[in-house]
CSV table of C-alpha atoms in Angstrom, one decimal:
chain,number,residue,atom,x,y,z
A,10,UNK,CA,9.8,-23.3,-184.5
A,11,UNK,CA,12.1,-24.9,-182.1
A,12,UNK,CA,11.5,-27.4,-180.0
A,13,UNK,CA,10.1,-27.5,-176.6
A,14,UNK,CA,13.2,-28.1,-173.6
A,15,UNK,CA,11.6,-30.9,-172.5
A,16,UNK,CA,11.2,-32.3,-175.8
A,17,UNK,CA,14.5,-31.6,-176.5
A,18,UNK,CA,16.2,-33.5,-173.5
A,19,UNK,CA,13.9,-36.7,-174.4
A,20,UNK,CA,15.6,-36.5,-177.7
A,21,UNK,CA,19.2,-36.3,-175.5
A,22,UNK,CA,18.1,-39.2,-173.6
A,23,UNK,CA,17.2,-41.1,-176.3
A,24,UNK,CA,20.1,-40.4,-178.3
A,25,UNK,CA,22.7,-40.5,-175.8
A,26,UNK,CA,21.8,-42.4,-172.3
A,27,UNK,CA,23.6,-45.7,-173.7
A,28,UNK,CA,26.8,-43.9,-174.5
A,29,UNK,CA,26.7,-41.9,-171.3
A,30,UNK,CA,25.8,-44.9,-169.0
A,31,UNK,CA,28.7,-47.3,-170.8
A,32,UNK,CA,31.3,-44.4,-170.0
A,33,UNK,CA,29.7,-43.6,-166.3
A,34,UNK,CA,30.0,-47.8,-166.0
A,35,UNK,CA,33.6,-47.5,-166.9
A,36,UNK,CA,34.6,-44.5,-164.6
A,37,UNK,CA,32.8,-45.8,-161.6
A,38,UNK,CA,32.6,-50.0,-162.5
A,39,UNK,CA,29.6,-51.0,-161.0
A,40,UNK,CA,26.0,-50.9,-162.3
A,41,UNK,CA,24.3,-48.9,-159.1
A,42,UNK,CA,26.8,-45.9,-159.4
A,43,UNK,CA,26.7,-45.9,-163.0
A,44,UNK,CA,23.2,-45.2,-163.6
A,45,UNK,CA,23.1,-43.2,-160.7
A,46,UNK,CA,25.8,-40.9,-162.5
A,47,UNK,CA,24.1,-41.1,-165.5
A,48,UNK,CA,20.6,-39.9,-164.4
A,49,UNK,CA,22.6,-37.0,-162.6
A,50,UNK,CA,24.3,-36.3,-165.6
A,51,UNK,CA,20.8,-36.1,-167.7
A,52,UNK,CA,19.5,-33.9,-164.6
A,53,UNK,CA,22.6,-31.3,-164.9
A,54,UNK,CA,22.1,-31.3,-168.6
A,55,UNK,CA,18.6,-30.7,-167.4
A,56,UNK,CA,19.8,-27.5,-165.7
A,57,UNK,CA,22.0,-26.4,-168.1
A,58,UNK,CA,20.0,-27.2,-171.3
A,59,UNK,CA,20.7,-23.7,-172.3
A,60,UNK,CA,24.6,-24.0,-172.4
A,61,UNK,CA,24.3,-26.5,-175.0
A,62,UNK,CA,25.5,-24.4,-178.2
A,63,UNK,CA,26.0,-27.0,-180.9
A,64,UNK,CA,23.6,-29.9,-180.5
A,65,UNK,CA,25.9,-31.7,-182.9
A,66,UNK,CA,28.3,-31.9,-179.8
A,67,UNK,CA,25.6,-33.3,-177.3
A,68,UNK,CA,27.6,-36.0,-176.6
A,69,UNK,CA,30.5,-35.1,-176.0
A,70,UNK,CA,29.0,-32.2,-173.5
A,71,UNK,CA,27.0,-34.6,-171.8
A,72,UNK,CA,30.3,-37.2,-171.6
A,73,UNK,CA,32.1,-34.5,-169.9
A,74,UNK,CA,29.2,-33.4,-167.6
A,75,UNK,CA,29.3,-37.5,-166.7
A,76,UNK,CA,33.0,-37.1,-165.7
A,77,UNK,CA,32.4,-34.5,-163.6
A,78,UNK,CA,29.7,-36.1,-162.1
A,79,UNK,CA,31.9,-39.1,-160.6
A,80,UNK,CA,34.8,-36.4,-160.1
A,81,UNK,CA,32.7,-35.1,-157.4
A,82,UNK,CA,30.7,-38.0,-156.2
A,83,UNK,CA,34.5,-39.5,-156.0
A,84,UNK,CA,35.9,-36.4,-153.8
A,85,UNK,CA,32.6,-36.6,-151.2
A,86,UNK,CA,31.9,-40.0,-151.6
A,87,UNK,CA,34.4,-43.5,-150.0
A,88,UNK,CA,36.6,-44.5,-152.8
A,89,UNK,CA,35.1,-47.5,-154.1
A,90,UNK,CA,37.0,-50.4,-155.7
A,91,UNK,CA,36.8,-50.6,-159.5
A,92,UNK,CA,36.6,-54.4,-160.2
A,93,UNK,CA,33.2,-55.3,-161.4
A,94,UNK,CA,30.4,-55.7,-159.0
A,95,UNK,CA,29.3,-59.1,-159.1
A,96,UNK,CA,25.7,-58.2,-158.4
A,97,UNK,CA,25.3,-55.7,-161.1
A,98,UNK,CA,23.9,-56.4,-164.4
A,99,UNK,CA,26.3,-55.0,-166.7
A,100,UNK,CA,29.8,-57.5,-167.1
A,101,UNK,CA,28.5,-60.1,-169.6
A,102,UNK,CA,30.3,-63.1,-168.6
A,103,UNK,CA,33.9,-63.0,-168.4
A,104,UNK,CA,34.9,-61.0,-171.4
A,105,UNK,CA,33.3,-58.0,-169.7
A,106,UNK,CA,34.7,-58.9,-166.3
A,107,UNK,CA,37.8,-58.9,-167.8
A,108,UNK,CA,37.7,-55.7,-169.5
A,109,UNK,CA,36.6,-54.0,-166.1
A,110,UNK,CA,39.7,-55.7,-164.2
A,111,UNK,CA,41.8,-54.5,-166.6
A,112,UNK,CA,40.2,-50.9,-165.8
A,113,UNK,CA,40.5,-51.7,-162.5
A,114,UNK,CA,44.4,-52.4,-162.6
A,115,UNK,CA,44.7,-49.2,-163.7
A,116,UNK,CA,45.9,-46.4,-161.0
A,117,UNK,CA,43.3,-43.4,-161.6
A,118,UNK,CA,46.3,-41.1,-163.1
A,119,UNK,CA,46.5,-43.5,-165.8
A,120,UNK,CA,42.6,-45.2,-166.2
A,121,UNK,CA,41.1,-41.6,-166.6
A,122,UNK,CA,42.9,-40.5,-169.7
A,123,UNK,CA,42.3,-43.6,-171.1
A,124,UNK,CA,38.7,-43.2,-170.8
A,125,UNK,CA,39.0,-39.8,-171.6
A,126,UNK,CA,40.9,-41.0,-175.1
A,127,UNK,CA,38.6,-43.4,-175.8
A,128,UNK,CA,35.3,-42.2,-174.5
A,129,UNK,CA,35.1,-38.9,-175.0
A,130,UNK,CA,37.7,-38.9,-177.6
A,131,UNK,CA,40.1,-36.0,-176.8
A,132,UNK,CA,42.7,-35.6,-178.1
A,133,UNK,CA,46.2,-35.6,-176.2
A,134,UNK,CA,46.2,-31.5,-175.9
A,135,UNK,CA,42.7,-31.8,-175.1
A,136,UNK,CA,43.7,-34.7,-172.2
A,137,UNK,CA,46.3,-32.2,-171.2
A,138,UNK,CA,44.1,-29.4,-170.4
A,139,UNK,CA,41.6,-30.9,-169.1
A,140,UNK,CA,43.8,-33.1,-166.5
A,141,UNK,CA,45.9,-29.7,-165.8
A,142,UNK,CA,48.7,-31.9,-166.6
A,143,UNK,CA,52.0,-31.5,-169.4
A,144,UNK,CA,51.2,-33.4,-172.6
A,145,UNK,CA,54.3,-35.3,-171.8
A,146,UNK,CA,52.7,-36.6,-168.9
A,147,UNK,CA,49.6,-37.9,-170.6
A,148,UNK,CA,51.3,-39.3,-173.1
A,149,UNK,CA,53.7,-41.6,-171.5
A,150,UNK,CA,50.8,-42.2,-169.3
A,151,UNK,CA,48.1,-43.3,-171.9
A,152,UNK,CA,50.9,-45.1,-173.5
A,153,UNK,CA,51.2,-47.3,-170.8
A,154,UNK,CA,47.8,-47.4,-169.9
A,155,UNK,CA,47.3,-48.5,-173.7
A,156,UNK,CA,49.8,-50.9,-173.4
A,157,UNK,CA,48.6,-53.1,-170.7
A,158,UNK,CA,44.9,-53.1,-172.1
A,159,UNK,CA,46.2,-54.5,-175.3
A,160,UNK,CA,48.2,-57.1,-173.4
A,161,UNK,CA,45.1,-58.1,-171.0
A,162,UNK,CA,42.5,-57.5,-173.5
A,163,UNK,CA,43.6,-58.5,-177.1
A,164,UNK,CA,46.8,-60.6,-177.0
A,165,UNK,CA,45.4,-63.0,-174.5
A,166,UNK,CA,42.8,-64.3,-176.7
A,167,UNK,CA,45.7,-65.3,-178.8
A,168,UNK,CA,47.4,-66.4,-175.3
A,169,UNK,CA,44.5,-69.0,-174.4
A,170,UNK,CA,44.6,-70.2,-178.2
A,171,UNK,CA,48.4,-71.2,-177.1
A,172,UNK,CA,48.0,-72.3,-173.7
A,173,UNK,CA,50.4,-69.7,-172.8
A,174,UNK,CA,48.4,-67.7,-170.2
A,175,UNK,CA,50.7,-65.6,-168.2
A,176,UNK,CA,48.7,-63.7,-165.1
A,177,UNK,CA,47.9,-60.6,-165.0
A,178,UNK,CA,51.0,-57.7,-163.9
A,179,UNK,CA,49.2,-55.7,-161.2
A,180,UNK,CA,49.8,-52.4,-162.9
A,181,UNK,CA,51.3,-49.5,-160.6
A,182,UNK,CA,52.3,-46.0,-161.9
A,183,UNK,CA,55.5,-45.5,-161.1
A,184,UNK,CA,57.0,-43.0,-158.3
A,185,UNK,CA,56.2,-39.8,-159.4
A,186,UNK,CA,59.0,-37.5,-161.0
A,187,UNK,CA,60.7,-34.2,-158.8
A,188,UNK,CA,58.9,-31.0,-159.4
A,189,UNK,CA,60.1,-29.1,-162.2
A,190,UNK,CA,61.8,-25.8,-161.0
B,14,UNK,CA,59.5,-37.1,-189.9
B,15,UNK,CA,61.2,-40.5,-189.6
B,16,UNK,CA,59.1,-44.2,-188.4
B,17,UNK,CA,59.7,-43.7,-185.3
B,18,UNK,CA,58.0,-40.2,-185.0
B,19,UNK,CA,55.2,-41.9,-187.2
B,20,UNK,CA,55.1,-44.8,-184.6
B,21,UNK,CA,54.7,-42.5,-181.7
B,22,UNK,CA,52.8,-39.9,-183.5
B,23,UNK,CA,50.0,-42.7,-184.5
B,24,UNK,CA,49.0,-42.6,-180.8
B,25,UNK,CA,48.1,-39.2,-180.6
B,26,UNK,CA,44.9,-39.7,-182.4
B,27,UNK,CA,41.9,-41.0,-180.7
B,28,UNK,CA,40.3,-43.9,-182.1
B,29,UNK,CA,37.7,-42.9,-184.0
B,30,UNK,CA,39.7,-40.3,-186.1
B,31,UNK,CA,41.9,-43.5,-187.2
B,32,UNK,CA,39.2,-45.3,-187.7
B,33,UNK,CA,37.8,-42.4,-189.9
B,34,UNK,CA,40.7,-42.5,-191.8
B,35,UNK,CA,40.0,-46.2,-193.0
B,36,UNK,CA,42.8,-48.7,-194.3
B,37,UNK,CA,45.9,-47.0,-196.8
B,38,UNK,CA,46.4,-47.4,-199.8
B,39,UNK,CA,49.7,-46.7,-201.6
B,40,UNK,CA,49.9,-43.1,-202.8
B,41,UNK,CA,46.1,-42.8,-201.3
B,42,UNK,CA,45.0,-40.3,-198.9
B,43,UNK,CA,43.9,-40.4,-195.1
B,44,UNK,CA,40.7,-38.7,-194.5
B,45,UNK,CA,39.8,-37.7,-191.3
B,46,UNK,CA,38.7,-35.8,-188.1
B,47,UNK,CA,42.8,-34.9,-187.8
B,48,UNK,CA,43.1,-33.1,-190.9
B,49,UNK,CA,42.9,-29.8,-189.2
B,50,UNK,CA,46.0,-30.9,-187.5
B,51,UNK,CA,49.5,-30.0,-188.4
B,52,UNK,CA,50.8,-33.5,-186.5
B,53,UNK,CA,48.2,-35.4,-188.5
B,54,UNK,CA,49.0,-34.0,-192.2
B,55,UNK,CA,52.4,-34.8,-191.4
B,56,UNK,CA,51.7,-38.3,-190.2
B,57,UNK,CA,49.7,-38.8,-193.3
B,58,UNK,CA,52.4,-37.5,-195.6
B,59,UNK,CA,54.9,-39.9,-193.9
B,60,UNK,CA,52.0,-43.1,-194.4
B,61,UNK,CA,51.9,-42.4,-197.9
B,62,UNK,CA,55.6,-42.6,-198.6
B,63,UNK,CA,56.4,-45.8,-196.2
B,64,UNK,CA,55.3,-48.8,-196.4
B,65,UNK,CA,56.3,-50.7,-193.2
B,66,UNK,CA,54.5,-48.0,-191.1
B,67,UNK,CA,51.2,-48.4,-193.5
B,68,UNK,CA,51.3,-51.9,-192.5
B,69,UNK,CA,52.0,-50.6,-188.8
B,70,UNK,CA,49.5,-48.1,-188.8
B,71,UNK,CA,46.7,-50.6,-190.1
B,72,UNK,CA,47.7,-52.8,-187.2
B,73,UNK,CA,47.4,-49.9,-185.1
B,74,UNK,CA,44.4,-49.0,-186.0
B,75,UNK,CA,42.5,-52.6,-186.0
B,76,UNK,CA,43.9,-52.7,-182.8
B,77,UNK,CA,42.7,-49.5,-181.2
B,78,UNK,CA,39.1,-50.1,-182.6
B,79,UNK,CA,39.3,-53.3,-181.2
B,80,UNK,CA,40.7,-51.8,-177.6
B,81,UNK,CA,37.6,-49.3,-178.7
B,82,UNK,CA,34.9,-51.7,-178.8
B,83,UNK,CA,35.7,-53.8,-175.6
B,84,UNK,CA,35.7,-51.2,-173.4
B,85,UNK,CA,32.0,-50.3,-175.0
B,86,UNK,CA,30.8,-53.5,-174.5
B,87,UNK,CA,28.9,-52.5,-171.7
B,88,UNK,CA,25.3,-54.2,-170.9
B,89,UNK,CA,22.5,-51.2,-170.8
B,90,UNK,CA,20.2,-52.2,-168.0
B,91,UNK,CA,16.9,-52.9,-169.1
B,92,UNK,CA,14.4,-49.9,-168.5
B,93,UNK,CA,17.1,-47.5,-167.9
B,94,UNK,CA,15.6,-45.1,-170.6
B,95,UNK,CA,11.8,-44.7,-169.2
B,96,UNK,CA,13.5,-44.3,-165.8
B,97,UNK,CA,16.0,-41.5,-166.9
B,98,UNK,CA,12.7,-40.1,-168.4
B,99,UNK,CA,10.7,-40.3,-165.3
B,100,UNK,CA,13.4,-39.0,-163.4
B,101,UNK,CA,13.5,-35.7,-165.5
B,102,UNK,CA,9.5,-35.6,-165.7
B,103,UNK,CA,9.4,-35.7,-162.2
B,104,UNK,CA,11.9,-33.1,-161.5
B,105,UNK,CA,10.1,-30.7,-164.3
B,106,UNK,CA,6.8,-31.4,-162.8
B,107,UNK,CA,7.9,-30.2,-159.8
B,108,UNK,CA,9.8,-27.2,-161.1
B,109,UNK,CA,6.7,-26.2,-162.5
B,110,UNK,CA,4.0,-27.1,-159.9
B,111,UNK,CA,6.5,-25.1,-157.4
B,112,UNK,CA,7.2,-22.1,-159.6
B,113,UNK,CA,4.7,-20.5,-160.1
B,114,UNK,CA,3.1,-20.3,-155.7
B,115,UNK,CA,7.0,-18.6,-155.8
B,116,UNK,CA,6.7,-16.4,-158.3
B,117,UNK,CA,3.0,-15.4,-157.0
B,118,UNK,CA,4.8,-15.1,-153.8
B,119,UNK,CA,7.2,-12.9,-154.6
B,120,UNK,CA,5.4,-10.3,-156.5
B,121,UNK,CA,3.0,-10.3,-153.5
B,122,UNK,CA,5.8,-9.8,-151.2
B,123,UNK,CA,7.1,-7.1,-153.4
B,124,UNK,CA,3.3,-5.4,-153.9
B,125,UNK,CA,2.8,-5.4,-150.2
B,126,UNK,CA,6.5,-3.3,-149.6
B,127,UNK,CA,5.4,-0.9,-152.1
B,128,UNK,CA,1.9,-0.4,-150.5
B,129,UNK,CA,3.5,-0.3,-147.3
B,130,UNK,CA,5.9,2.3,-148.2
B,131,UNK,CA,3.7,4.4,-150.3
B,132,UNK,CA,1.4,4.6,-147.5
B,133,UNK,CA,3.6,5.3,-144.7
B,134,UNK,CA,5.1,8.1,-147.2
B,135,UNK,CA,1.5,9.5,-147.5
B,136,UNK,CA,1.1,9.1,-144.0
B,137,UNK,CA,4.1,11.1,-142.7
B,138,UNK,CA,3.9,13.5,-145.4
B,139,UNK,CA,0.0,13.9,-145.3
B,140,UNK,CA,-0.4,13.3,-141.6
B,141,UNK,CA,-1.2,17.0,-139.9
B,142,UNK,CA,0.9,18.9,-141.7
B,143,UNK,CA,-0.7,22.2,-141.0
B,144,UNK,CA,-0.1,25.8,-141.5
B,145,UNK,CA,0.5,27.8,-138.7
B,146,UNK,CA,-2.0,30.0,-140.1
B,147,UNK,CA,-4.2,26.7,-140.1
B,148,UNK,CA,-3.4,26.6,-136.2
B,149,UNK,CA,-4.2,30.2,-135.8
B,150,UNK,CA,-8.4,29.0,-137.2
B,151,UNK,CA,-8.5,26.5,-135.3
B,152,UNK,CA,-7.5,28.0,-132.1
B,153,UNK,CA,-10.2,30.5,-132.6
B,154,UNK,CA,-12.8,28.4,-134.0
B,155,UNK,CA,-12.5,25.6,-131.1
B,156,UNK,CA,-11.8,28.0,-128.8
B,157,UNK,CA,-11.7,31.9,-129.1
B,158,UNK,CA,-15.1,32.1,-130.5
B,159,UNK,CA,-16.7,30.8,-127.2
B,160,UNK,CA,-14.6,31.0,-123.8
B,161,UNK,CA,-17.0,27.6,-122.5
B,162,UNK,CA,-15.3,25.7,-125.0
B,163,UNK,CA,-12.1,25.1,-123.6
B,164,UNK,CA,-13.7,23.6,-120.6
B,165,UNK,CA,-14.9,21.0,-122.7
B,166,UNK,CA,-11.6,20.2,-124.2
B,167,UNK,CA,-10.1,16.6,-122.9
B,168,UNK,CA,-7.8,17.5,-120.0
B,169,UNK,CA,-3.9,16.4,-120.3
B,170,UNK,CA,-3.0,15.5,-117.1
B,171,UNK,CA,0.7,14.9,-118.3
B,172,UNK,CA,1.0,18.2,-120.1
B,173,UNK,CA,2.5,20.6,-117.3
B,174,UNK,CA,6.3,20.2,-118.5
B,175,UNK,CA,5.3,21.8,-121.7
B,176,UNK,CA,4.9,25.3,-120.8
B,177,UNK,CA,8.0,26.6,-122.5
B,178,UNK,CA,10.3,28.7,-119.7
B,179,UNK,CA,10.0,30.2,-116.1
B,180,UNK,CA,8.1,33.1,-117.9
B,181,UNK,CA,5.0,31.4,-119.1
B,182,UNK,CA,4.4,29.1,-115.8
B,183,UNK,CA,3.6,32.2,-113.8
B,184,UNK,CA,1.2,33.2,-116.6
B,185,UNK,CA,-0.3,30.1,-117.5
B,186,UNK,CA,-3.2,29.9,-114.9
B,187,UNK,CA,-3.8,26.0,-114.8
B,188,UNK,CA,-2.1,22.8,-114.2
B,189,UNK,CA,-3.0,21.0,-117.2
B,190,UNK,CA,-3.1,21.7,-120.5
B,191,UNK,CA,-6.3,20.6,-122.6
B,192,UNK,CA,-5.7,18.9,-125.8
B,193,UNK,CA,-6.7,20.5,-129.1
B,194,UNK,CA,-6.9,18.9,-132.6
B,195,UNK,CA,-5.5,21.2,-135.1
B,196,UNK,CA,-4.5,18.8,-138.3
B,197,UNK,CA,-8.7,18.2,-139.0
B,198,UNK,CA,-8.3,14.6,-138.4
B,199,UNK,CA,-9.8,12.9,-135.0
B,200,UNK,CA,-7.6,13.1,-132.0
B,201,UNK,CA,-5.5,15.7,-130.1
B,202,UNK,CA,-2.6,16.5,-131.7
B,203,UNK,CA,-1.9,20.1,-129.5
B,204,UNK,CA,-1.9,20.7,-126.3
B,205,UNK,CA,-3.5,24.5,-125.4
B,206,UNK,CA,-2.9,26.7,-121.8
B,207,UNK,CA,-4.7,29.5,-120.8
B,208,UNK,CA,-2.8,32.3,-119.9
B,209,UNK,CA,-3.4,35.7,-118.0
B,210,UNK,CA,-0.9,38.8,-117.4
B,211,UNK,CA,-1.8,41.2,-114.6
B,212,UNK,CA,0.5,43.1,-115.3
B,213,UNK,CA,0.1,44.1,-119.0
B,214,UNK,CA,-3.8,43.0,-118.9
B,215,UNK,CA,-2.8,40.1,-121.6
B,216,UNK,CA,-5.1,37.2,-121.6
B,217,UNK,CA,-5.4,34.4,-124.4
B,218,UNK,CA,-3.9,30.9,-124.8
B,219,UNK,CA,-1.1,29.2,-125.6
B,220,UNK,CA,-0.9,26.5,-128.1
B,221,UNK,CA,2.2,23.9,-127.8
B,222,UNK,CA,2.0,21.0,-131.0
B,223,UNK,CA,4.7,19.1,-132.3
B,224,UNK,CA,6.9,21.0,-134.6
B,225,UNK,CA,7.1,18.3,-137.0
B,226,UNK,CA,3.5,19.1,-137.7
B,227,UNK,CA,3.4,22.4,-139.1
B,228,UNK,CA,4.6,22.9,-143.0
B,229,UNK,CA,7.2,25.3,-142.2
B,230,UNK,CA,7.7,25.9,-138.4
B,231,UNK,CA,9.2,28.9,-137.2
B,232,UNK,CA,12.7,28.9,-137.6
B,233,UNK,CA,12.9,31.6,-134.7
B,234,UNK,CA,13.7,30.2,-131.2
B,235,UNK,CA,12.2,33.3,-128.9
B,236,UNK,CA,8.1,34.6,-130.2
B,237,UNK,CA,9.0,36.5,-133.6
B,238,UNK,CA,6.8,38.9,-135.4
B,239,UNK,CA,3.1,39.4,-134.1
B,240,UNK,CA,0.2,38.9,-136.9
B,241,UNK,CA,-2.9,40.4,-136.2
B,242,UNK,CA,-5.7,38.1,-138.4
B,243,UNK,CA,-7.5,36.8,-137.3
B,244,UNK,CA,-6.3,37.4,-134.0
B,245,UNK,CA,-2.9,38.6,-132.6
B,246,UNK,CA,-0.3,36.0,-132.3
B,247,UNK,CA,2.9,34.8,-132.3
B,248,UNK,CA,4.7,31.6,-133.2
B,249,UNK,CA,7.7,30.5,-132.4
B,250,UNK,CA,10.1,26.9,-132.0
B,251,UNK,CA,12.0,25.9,-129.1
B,252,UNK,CA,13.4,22.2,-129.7
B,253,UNK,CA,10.6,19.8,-130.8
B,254,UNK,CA,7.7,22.1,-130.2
B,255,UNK,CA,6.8,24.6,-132.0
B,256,UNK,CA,4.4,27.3,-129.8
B,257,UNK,CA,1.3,29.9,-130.8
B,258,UNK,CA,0.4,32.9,-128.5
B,259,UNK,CA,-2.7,34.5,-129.0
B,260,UNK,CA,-3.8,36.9,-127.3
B,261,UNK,CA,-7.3,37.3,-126.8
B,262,UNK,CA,-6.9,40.6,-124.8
B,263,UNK,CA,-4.7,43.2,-124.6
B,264,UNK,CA,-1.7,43.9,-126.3
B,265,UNK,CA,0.8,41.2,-127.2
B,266,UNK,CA,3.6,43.4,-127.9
B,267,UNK,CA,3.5,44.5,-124.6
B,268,UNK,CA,3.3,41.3,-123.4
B,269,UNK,CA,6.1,39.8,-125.4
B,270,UNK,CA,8.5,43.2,-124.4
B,271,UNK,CA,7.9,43.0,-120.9
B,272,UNK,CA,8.6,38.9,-120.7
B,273,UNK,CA,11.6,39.1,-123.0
B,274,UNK,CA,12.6,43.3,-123.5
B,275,UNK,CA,11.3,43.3,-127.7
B,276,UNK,CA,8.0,43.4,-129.0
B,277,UNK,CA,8.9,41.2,-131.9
């Protein structure tokens, strides 16, 4: 007999609400927003329980209905800076702050696939579609992106064991090519 | 494919699918959510041949998980669980408290509209829809049968302007018209004149009722044939009345031929 819908979203919520609120954290960096995306996200799923085809998948359906969540609240809402909000709960001491100004270096062309590679764990055609950009694109872009994570993020700790700290390289994408004819 | 597609092609993959594939071994295989993927068996081909990207790729991959597991390390707000839950209990409670009043509603609403429409269809299609001949029994059961009763029929004051022509004023010998109910239900539906020719010695009365009450009015715009039961009469439709001549006495015919030049 299958299950109940209700019972079934508890089981979502149970299984998925720390991966969903760690992503919706990341996208949006601050506590508030994230579990505000998060319980929308749990609320759409709510809605749209039926769509759900392969509960295997759960999570990466309910990671993409997260994204789409800040998407919009992004497009009605003020843009909001993404360094960490000193008065949420989330950053655990500076490692986490760190890892959230990092993010937050990032322009959004080149923090979203990241999260998108990492989070929901597309792949780069998967990036490419759904970005609507060229899989060129995404990859010089998530190569970059990559690249200054690992340098702010990993090499440093071997950088403070040195004494060689060099500050942080505001990151900036750089001016966008011509059209293609 | 050459190291430096291997290098490149080593970012292609997202982390867990390298970290599925687990460290290489010489000669060994890479297992993984890529193997579907014509980029990743040729990655893998290219792994187990050189060694220098092996070492690379292990380096990759430590690194990516590591890149992986910082950006994870997110703190999960105590509580957040129960209120996600309550959230979503609150929203079905009231998706179910509110459903059902709106489904209620709604089949009323649609229950009433089909009551209402039945009912106005049985109303127009039941309300007086008489037979002429219907008309004709009425007239001389309410009236014909006893010449006092049309004095006690209700006067219509208003009813003058529905004596049909110039050659049924001079015959009909009152003002008003009384009103006559023909469709067996309370209330007048008709409107009846008494009529008197001097000249052909024709008395009776003239019924005028909607035309839209009769079954099938006369499609006949001037009085058509005569029939004799139970009395002699005539019907006949001129826009949205529909009239009955009977004659009480003397001869219609001669009536009818000397107002309009035919008997029928």
């Amino acid at each position: 007999m299958p299950n109940p819908p209700g019972a079934e979203l508890r089981t979502l919520v149970a299984e998925h609400y720390t991966a969903v609120y760690r992503y919706a954290f990341r996208l949006c960096g601050n506590a508030a927003d994230a579990e505000d995306v998060t319980q929308q996200t749990f609320l759409r799923a709510q809605r749209a329980i039926d769509q759900l085809r392969d509960a295997a998948r759960a999570d990466r359906w309910l990671l993409k209905i997260a994204r789409n969540e800040f998407l919009r609240r992004r497009t009605t809402a003020a843009p909001t800076s993404l360094a960490s909000d000193p008065a949420g709960p989330a950053p655990r001491g500076d490692e986490a702050e760190e890892v959230q100004r990092a993010l937050g270096d990032l322009a959004d062309e080149y923090r979203l696939p990241v999260l998108l590679f990492y989070f929901e764990e597309l792949s780069y055609r998967e990036i490419a579609a759904e970005l609507a950009i060229p899989i060129g694109t995404v990859m010089s872009r998530l190569s970059r992106a990559r690249m200054h994570l690992r340098e702010q993020l990993l090499r440093r700790e071997s950088c403070v064991q040195s004494l060689d700290v060099s500050p942080p390289i505001p990151f900036s994408p750089p001016p966008p090519s011509p059209p293609r004819p | 494919m050459n190291c430096r597609d291997a290098l490149q092609r080593m970012d292609l993959f997202p982390a867990r699918r390298l970290q599925d594939g687990g460290s290489l071994s010489p000669g060994g295989a890479i297992s993984g959510a890529g193997d579907d993927d014509p980029a990743w068996t040729e990655l893998q081909a290219h792994l187990r041949e050189c060694g220098l990207c092996r070492v690379a790729y292990d380096a990759h991959r430590l690194e990516d998980t590591a890149l992986r597991g910082r950006l994870n390390d997110v703190v999960i707000p105590p509580g957040l669980e129960g209120r996600l839950r309550d959230a979503l209990e609150s929203v079905e409670r009231t998706r179910t408290r509110g459903g059902a009043p709106r489904l209620v509603r709604l089949w009323g609403t649609v229950a009433a509209l089909v009551v209402a429409t039945v009912s106005v269809w049985w109303w127009q299609g039941s309300r007086g829809r008489v037979s002429l001949d219907t008309v004709r029994h009425q007239i001389k059961a309410q009236v014909l049968d006893s010449a006092a009763q049309f004095d006690a029929l209700p006067v219509i004051a208003s009813a003058a302007g529905l004596v049909p022509g110039w050659e049924w004023r001079g015959l009909v010998r009152e003002e008003s018209g009384r009103g006559l109910e023909v469709d067996g239900r309370p209330g007048v539906d008709a409107c009846i004149y008494r009529f008197a020719d001097a000249a052909t010695h024709v008395r009776g009365y003239l019924v005028v009722l909607p035309a839209s009450l009769l079954k099938s009015a006369p499609t006949n715009g001037l009085p058509g044939a005569i029939q004799y039961r139970p009395l002699p009469s005539t019907a006949w439709v001129a826009g949205e009345h529909a009239y009955v001549c009977v004659a009480q006495e003397g001869d219609l015919s001669r009536l009818l031929q000397a107002l309009y030049g035919t008997a029928a």
